[in-house]
XYZ file of C-alpha atoms in Angstrom:
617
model
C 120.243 -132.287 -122.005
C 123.382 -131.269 -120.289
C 125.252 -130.483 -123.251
C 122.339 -128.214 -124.821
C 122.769 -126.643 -120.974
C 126.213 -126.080 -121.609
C 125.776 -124.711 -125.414
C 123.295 -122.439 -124.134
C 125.080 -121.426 -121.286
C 128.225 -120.521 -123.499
C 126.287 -118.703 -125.714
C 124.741 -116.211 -122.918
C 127.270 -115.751 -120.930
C 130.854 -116.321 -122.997
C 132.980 -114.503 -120.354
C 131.981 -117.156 -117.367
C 134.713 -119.396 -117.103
C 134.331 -120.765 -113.870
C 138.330 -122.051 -113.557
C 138.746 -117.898 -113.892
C 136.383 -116.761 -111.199
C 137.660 -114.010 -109.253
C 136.786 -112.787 -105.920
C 137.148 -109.080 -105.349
C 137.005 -107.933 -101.506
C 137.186 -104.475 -100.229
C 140.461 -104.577 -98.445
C 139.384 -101.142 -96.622
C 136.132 -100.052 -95.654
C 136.042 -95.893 -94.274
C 133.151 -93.384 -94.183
C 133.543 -90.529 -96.552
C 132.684 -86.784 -94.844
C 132.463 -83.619 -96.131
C 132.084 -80.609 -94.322
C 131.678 -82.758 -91.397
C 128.744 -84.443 -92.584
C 128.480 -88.588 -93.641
C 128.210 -88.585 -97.109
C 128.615 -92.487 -97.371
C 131.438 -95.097 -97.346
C 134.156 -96.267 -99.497
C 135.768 -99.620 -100.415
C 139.490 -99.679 -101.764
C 139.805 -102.960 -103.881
C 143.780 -103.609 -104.549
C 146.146 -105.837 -106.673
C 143.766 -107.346 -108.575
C 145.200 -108.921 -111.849
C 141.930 -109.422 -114.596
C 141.981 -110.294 -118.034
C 139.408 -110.036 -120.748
C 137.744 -113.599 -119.831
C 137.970 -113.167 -116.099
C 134.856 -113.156 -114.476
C 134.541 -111.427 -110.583
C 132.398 -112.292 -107.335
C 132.723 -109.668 -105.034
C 132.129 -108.976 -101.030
C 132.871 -106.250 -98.960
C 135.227 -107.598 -96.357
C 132.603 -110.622 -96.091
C 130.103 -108.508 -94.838
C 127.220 -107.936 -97.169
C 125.567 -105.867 -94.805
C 128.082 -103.273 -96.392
C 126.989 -103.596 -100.085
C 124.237 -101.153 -98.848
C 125.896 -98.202 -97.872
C 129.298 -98.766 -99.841
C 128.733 -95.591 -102.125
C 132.396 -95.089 -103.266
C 134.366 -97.904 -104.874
C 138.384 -97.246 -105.688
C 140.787 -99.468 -107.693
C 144.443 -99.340 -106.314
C 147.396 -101.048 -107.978
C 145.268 -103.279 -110.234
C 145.301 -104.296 -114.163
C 141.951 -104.520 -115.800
C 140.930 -104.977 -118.970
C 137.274 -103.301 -118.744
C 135.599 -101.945 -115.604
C 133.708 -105.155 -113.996
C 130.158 -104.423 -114.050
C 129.454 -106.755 -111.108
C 130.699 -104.106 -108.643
C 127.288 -102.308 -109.845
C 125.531 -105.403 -109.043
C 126.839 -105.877 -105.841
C 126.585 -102.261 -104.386
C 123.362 -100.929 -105.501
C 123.766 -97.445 -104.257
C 127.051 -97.025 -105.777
C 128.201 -93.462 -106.733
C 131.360 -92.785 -107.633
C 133.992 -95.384 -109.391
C 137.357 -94.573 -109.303
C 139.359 -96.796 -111.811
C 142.861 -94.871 -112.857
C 145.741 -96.289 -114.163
C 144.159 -99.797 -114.239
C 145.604 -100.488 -117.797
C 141.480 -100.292 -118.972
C 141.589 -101.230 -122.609
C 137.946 -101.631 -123.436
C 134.878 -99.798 -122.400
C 131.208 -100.914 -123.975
C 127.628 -100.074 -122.146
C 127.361 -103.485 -120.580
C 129.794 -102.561 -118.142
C 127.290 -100.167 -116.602
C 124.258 -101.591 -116.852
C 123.815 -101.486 -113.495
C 124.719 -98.373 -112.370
C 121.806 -96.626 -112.309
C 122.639 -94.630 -108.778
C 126.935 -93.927 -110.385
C 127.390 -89.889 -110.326
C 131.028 -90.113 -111.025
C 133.344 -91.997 -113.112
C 136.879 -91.520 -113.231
C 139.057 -93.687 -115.514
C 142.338 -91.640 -115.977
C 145.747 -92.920 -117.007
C 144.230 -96.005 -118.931
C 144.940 -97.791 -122.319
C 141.198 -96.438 -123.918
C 141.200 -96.199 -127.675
C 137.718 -95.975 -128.828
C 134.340 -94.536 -126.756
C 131.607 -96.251 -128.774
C 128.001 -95.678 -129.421
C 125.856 -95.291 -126.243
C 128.468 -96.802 -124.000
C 127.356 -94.758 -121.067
C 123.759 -94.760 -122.242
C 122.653 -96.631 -118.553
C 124.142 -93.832 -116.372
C 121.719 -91.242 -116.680
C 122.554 -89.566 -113.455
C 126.465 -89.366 -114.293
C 127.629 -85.791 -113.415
C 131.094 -86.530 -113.867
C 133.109 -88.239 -116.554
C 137.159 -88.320 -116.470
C 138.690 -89.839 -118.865
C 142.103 -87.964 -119.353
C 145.268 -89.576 -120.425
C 144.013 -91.951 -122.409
C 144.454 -93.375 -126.054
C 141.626 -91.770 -127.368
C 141.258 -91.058 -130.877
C 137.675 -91.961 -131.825
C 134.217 -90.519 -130.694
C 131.461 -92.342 -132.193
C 128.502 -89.699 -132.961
C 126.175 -91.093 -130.201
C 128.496 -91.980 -127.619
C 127.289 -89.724 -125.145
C 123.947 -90.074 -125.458
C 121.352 -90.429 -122.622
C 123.573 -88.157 -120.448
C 121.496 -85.106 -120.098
C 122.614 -84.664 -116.629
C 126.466 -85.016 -117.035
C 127.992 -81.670 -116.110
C 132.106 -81.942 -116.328
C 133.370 -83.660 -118.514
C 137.429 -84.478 -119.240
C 138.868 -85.707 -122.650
C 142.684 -84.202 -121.745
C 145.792 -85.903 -123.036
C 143.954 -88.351 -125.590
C 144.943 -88.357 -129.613
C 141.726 -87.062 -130.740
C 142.290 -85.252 -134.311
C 138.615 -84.228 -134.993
C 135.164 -83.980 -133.011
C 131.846 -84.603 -135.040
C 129.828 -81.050 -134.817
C 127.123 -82.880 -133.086
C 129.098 -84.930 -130.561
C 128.096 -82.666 -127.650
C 124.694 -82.253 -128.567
C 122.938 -84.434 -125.863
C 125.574 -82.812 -123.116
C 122.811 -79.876 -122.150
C 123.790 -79.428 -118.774
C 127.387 -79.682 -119.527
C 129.079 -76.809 -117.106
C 132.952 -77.798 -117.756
C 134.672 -79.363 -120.867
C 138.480 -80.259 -121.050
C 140.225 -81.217 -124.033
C 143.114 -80.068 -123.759
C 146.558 -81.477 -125.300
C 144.881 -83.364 -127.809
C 146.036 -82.780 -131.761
C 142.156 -81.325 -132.724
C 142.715 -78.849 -135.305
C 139.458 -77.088 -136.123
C 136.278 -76.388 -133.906
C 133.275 -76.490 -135.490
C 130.799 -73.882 -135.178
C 127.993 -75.537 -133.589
C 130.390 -77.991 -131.734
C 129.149 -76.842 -128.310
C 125.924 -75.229 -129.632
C 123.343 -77.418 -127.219
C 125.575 -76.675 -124.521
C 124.355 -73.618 -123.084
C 125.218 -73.884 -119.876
C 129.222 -74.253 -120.253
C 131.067 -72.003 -118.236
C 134.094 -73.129 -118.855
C 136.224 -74.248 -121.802
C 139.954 -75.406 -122.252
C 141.184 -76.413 -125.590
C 144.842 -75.454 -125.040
C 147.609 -77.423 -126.304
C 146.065 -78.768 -129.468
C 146.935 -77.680 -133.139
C 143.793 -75.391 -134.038
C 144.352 -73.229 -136.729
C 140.700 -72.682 -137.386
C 137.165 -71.759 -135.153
C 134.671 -71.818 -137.382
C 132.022 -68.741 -137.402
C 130.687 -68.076 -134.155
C 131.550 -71.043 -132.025
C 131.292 -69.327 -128.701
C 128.413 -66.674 -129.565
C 125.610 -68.856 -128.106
C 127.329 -69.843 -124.333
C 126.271 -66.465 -123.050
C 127.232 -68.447 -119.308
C 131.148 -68.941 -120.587
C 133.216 -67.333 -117.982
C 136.597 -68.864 -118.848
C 138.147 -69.572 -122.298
C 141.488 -71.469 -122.788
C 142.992 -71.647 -126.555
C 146.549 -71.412 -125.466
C 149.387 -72.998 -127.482
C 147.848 -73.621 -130.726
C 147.835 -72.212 -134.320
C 145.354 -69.105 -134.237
C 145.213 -66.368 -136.037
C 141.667 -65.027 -135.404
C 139.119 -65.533 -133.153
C 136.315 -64.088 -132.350
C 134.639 -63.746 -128.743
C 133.405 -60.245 -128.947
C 129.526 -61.537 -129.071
C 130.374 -64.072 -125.674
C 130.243 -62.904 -122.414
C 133.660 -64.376 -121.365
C 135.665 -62.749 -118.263
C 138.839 -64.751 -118.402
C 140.122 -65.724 -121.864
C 143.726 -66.807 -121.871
C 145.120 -67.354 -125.611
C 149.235 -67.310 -125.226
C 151.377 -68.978 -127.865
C 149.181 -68.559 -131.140
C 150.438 -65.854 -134.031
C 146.978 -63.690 -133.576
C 147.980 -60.363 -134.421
C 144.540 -58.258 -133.873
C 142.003 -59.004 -131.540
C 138.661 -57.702 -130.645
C 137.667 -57.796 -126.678
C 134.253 -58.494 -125.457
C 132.495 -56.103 -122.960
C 132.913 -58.528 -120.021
C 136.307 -59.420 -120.623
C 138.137 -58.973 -117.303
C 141.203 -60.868 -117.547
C 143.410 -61.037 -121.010
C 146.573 -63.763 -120.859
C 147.765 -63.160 -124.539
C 151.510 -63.375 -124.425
C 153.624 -64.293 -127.298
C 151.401 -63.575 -130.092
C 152.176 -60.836 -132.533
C 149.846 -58.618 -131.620
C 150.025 -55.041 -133.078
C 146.455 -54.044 -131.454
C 143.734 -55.071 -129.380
C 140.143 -53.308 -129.852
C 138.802 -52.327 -126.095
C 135.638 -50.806 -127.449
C 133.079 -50.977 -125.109
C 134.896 -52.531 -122.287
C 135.291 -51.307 -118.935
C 135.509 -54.086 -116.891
C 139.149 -55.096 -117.606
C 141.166 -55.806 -114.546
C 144.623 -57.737 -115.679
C 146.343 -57.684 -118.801
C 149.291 -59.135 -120.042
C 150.716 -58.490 -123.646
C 154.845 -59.865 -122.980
C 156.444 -60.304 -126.333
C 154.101 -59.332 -128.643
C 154.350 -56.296 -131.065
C 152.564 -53.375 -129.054
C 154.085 -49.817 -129.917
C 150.747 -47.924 -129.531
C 149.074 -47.497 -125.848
C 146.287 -45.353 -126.939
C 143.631 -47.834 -126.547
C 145.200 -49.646 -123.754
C 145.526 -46.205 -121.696
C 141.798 -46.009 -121.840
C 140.831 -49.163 -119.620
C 140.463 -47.479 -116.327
C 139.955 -50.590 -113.999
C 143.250 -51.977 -114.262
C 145.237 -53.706 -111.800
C 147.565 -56.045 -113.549
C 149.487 -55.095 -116.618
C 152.589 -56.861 -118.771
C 153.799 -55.165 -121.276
C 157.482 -56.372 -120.784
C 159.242 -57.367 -124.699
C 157.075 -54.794 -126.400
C 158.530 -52.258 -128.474
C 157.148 -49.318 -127.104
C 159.580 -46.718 -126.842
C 159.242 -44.030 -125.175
C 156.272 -43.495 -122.984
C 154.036 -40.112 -122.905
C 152.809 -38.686 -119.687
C 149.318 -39.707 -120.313
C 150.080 -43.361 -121.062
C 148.923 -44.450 -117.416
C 147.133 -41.479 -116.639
C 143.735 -42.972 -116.204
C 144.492 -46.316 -114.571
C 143.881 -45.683 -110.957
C 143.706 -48.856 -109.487
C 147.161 -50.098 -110.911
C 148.611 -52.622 -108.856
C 151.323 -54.397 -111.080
C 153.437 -52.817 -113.850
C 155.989 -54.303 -115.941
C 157.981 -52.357 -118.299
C 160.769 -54.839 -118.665
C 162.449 -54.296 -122.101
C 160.092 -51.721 -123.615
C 162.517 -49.695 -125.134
C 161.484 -46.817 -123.096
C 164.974 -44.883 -122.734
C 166.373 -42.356 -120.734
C 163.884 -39.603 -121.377
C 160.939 -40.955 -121.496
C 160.546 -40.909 -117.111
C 159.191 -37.579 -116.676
C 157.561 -36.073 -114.152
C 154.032 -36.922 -114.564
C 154.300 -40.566 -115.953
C 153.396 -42.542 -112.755
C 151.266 -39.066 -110.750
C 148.320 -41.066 -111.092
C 149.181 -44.494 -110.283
C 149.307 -44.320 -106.057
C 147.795 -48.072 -105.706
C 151.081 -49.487 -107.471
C 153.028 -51.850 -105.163
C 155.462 -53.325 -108.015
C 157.320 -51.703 -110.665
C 159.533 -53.347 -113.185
C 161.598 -51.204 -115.175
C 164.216 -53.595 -116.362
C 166.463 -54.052 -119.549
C 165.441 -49.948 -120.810
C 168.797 -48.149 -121.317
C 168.041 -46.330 -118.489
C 171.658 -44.228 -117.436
C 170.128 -42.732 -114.329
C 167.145 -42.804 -112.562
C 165.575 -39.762 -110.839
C 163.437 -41.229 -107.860
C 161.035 -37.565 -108.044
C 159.562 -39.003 -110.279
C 158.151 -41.199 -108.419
C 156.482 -39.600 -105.442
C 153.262 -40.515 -105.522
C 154.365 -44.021 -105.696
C 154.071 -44.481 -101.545
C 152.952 -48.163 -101.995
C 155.190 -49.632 -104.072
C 156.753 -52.499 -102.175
C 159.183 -53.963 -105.252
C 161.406 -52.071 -107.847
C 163.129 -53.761 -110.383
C 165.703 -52.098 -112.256
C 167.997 -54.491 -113.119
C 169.820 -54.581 -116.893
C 170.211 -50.766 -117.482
C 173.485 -48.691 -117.726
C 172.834 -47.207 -113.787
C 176.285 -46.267 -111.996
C 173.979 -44.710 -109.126
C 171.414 -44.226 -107.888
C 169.804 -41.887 -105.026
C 169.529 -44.710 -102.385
C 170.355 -42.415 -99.157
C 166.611 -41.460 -99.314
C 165.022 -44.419 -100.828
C 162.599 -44.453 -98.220
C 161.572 -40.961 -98.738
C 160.119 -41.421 -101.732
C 159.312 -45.039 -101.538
C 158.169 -45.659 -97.690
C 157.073 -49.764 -97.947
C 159.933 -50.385 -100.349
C 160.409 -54.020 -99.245
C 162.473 -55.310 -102.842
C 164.938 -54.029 -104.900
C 166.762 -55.717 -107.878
C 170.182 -54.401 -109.201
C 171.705 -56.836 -111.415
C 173.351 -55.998 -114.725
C 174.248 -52.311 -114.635
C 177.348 -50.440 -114.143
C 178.152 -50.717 -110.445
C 181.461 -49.864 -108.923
C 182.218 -52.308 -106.138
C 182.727 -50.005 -103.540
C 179.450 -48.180 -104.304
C 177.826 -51.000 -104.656
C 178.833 -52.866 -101.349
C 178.241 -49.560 -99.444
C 174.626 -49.236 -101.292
C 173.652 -52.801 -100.047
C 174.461 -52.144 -96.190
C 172.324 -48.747 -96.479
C 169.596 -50.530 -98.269
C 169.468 -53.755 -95.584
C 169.596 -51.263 -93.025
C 166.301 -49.610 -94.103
C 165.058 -53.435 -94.179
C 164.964 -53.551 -98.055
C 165.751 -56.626 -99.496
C 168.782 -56.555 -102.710
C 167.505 -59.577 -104.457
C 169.359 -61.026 -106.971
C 167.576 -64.193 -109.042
C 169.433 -67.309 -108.869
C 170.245 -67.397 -112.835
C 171.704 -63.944 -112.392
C 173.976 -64.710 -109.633
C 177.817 -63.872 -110.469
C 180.328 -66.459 -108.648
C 183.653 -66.544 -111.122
C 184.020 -62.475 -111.696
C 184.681 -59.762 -109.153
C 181.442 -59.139 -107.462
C 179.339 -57.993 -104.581
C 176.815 -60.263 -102.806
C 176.618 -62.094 -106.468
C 176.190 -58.744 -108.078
C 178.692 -58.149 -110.619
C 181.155 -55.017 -110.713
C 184.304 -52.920 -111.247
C 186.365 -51.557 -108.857
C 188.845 -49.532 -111.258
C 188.633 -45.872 -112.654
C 187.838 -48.307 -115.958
C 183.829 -48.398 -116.708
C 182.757 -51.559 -117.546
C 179.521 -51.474 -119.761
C 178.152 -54.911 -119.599
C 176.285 -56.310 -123.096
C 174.187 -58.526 -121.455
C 171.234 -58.911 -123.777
C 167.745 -58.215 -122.695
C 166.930 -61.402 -123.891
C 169.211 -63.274 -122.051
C 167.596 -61.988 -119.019
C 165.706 -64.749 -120.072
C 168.182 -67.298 -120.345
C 168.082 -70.237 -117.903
C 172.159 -71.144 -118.976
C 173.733 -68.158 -119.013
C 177.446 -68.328 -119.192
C 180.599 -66.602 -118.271
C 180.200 -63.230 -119.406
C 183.756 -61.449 -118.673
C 184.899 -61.993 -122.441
C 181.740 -60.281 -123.501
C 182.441 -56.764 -121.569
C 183.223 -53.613 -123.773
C 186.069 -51.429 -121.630
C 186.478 -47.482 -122.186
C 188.491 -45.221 -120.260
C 186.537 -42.758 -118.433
C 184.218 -42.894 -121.367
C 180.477 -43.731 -121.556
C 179.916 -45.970 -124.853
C 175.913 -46.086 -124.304
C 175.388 -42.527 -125.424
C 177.369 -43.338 -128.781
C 176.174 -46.798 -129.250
C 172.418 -46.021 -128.762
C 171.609 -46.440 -132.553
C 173.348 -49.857 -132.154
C 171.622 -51.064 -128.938
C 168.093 -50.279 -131.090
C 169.249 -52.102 -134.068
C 170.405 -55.141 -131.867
C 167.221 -54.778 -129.627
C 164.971 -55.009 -133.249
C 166.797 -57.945 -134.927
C 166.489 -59.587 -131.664
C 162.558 -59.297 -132.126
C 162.514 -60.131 -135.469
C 164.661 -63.431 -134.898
C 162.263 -64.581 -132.132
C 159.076 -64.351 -133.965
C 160.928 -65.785 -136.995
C 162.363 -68.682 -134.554
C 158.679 -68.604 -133.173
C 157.535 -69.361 -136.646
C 159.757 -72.187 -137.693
C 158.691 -74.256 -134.403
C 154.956 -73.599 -135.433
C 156.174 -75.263 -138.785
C 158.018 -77.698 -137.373
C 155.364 -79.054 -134.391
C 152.918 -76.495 -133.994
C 153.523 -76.604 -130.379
C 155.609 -74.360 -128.031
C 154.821 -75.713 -124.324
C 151.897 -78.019 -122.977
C 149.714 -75.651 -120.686
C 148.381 -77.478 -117.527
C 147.666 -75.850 -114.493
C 144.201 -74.857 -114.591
C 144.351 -71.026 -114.802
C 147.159 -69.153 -113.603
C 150.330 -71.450 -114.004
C 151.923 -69.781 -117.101
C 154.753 -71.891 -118.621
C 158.137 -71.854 -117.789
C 159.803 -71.920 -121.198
C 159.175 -69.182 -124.330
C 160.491 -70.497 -127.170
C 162.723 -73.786 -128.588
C 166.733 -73.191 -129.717
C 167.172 -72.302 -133.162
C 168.233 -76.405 -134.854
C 169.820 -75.932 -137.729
C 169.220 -78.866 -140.471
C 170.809 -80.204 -143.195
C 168.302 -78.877 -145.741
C 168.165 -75.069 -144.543
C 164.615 -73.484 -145.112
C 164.276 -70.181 -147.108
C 162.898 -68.785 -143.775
C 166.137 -69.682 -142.348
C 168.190 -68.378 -144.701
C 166.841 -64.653 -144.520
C 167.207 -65.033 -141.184
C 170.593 -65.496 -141.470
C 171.689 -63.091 -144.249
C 169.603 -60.410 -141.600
C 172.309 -61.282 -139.050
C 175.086 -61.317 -140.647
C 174.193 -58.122 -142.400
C 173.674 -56.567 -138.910
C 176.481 -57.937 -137.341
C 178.786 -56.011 -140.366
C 176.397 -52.455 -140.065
C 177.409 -52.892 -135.983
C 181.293 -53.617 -136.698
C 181.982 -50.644 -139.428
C 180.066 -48.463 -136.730
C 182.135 -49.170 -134.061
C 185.203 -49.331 -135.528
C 184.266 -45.299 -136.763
C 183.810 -45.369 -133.170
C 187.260 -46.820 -132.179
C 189.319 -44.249 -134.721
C 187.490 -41.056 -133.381
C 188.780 -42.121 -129.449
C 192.470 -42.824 -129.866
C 192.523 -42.955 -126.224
C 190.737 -46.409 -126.936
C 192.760 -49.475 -125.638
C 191.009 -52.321 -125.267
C 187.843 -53.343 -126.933
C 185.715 -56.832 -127.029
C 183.013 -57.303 -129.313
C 180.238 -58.756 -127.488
C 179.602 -61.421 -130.229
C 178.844 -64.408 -127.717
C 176.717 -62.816 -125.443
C 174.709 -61.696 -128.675
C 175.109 -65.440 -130.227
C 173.634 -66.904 -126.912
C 170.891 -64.467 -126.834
C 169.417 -65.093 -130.530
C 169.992 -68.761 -130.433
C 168.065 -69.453 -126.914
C 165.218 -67.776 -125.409
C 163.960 -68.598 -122.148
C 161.530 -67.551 -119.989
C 160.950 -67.722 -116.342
C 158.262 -66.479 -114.157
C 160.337 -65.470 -111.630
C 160.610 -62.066 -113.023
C 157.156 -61.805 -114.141
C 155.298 -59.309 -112.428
């Protein structure tokens, strides 16, 4: 009789080893409030040390008139192999399980078989490979499912069945490669879904068809080259879409009703807007144009390095407050291109190829809301401040990386009367000017910033501003894309010295060819990292963090790709055009005595690009 107990007993209950029983205690007990009211209370379990065979007995600080009201259960510094179900058990009202970075291999439906009351379930950071069929299938009140950062790489078709009432759910950081169309198609009240920086790479069209309520989406950081059809037409609730970093080259929204759709680091190169589209984050495509038929509700756009040279249909959106257009070659800008925009807040020009003539009177008249103005990196030799005297609110100016030797400073304020910022770096200052400019400018409470990365310590220099303080112009080559550029070196080998001559007027035609390969090279460059990992950054914070680096540095390899080679024949080829020029150059101005070709600089610049926000409007 006793052994047929023991068979039987085996065969029931095969984890039971009663030489492994565990006791789990709470080894804190608190109440939980929010906005001042008791929501419940919560037991912190810590260092436990479970296998797969260990079986648990738990107690709340040896009072059981706590397994009542303990509504919160947390796991600190413990290893588990699977969440112990007899914490459902023992605390019947039980609603939210906190289990991350447990080293949870193994999750299967018995764990929750008790957890009929359990509204949230985090298990991030865990060793999870595999979600099988109906492993949640008892938790029909879970709202909230985490399991991020986890080894995920298989969905089984039915594995979230029976959760009609989950609404935000988090698959981030896993390994999953593909999602079955009808995966999602029990998630109806589904409001969030994360799965990002996984390697998915296509979404099915009716992926997220039964989820009508999703107002959110982020699928950033994956390797999608392909939506199928109309994946997004049916979510007439989606307010934010994320595809960032991935492998796009179409997609289409323009039947959603999405406000906030933020797609940077794909190779899209046309794209049609929705009506309700109010905020576009689309850098570092190579977009040529963007259809804004029909919408009037945009608010912030930003286009930086991308392919724009036409601002007809962008100079229609009347509503906007934010807009990058910085690494775009526009050239140079009509009066109407910001006539209609109002409301204009933020504008950055940086790099735009605008040049000299192109600030008329006229081009900002309309824009009396804008507080910051970047007008970096444009070849600008002077700068008339008339022009901008219906800019009374700007508070920051940015003018850094043209040819200025001056500037009207002495009435600043006139023209500019909350002028809090100023940047100066890279131009043509003499240090006297300069020093004398920077006392005039503090006095009238403006700040001369110079960003850290730009700061001159080992050449002649004012307040980390670099200049000359000889009859001897110095025109400085920094490349506008090493504005960019996180390392920048010593550039006093790279400076081009005339006597009493101005080089940018004769080397225009160069700066423009220079300014062009340099585009060319980075969406080339861009292209070759697609090829090579089909990632260029991992894209985390949840909306407005924007990455810190554009780009990778050019590797060369052993076995050099046709791609590769055309890029370098283009430079080479360039670099010859540029020397025969100048030297033409150099024989017409005998007075010419010393002359240094600003190869490095240009080297450094095509080989690395960087980006940093701090210069991002």
């Amino acid at each position: 009789m006793k052994l047929f107990i023991g068979v039987f007993m085996n065969l029931l209950l095969p984890r039971i080893a009663f030489s492994e029983l565990m006791e789990l205690k709470c080894d804190e007990i608190k109440a939980i409030s929010y906005y001042e009211r008791y929501y419940g209370t919560k037991c912190t379990i810590s260092d436990v040390s479970a296998d797969s065979s260990s079986t648990f007995v738990i107690r709340s600080a040896n009072n059981f008139e706590y397994n009542k009201i303990i509504q919160e259960v947390e796991f600190s510094n413990s290893k588990l192999y699977d969440m112990p179900r007899e914490i459902f058990g023992t605390f019947q009202f039980l609603k939210k399980v906190q289990a991350n970075s447990c080293g949870i291999e193994d999750v299967n439906k018995y764990n929750f078989n008790y957890a009929s009351a359990l509204q949230e379930l985090r298990m991030r950071s865990n060793k999870i490979k595999k979600l099988p069929n109906s492993v949640f299938s008892s938790i029909t009140t879970l709202t909230t499912l985490d399991l991020s950062s986890n080894e995920i790489n298989e969905i089984e078709k039915n594995a979230f069945v029976s959760l009609e009432s989950l609404e935000y759910l988090t698959l981030s950081s896993n390994k999953l490669v593909e999602l079955g169309e009808d995966i999602f198609k029990d998630l109806t009240a589904l409001i969030s879904i994360r799965i990002d920086n996984n390697k998915l790479q296509i979404i099915e069209e009716n992926l997220f068809a039964n989820c009508l309520n999703l107002s959110e989406i982020r699928i950033e950081g994956n390797e999608i080259a392909v939506i199928k059809g109309d994946a997004f037409g049916k979510l007439k609730d989606l307010i934010l879409l994320n595809v960032a970093s991935n492998r796009l080259h179409e997609i289409n929204i323009k039947t959603t009703n999405v406000e906030r759709l933020w797609i940077p680091y794909n190779n899209l190169k046309s794209l049609d807007v929705n009506k309700n589209l109010k905020f576009l984050y689309a850098p570092y495509n190579e977009l040529e144009m963007i259809n804004f038929t029909g919408n009037t509700e945009m608010m912030e756009l930003k286009l930086r390095q991308n392919s724009i040279s036409d601002l007809s249909n962008i100079s229609s959106l009347t509503g906007l407050e934010v807009l990058d257009l910085s690494y775009n070659p526009l050239g140079p800008l009509k009066v109407s291109s910001f006539a209609r925009m109002h409301d204009l807040i933020k504008l950055n020009l940086e790099f735009t190829q605008i040049k000299k003539n192109s600030l008329t009177y006229g081009t900002f008249s309309h824009n009396t809301n804008l507080t910051q103005l970047d007008l970096s990196y444009n070849q600008l030799l002077q700068i008339d401040f008339n022009i901008f005297s219906s800019l009374a609110q700007l508070t920051h100016l940015k003018v850094d990386g043209n040819n200025l030797t001056e500037i009207p400073f002495e009435n600043i304020k006139v023209n500019f009367p909350k002028l809090s910022l100023i940047s100066l770096t890279d131009n043509d200052w003499n240090c006297s000017y300069l020093s004398n400019m920077i006392k005039q400018l503090r006095a009238m409470n403006v700040i001369v910033y110079v960003f850290t990365k730009y700061r001159v310590y080992d050449e002649m220099n004012v307040d980390g501003i670099r200049c000359h303080n000889n009859a001897t112009k110095h025109v400085y080559w920094r490349s506008p894309i090493a504005h960019l550029d996180d390392n920048e070196a010593n550039l006093s080998e790279n400076d081009i010295r005339t006597p009493e001559t101005d080089l940018n007027a004769n080397l225009t035609k160069i700066w423009d060819k220079i300014s062009e390969l340099q585009i060319k090279m980075f969406k080339m460059n861009q292209k070759i990292n697609n090829v090579n990992d089909g990632k260029s950054f991992v894209y985390n914070n949840h909306e407005t963090q924007i990455p810190e680096s554009v780009g990778k540095n050019l590797i060369v390899q052993s076995e050099v790709s046709s791609i590769k080679v055309i890029l370098y024949l283009m430079f080479f080829i360039m670099m010859f055009f540029m020397f025969v020029t100048i030297i033409k150059f150099v024989k017409s101005y005998g007075s010419l005595q010393r002359f240094y070709y600003p190869n490095e600089s240009f080297r450094r610049s095509t080989a690395t690009i960087q980006t940093t926000m701090e210069h991002v409007m």
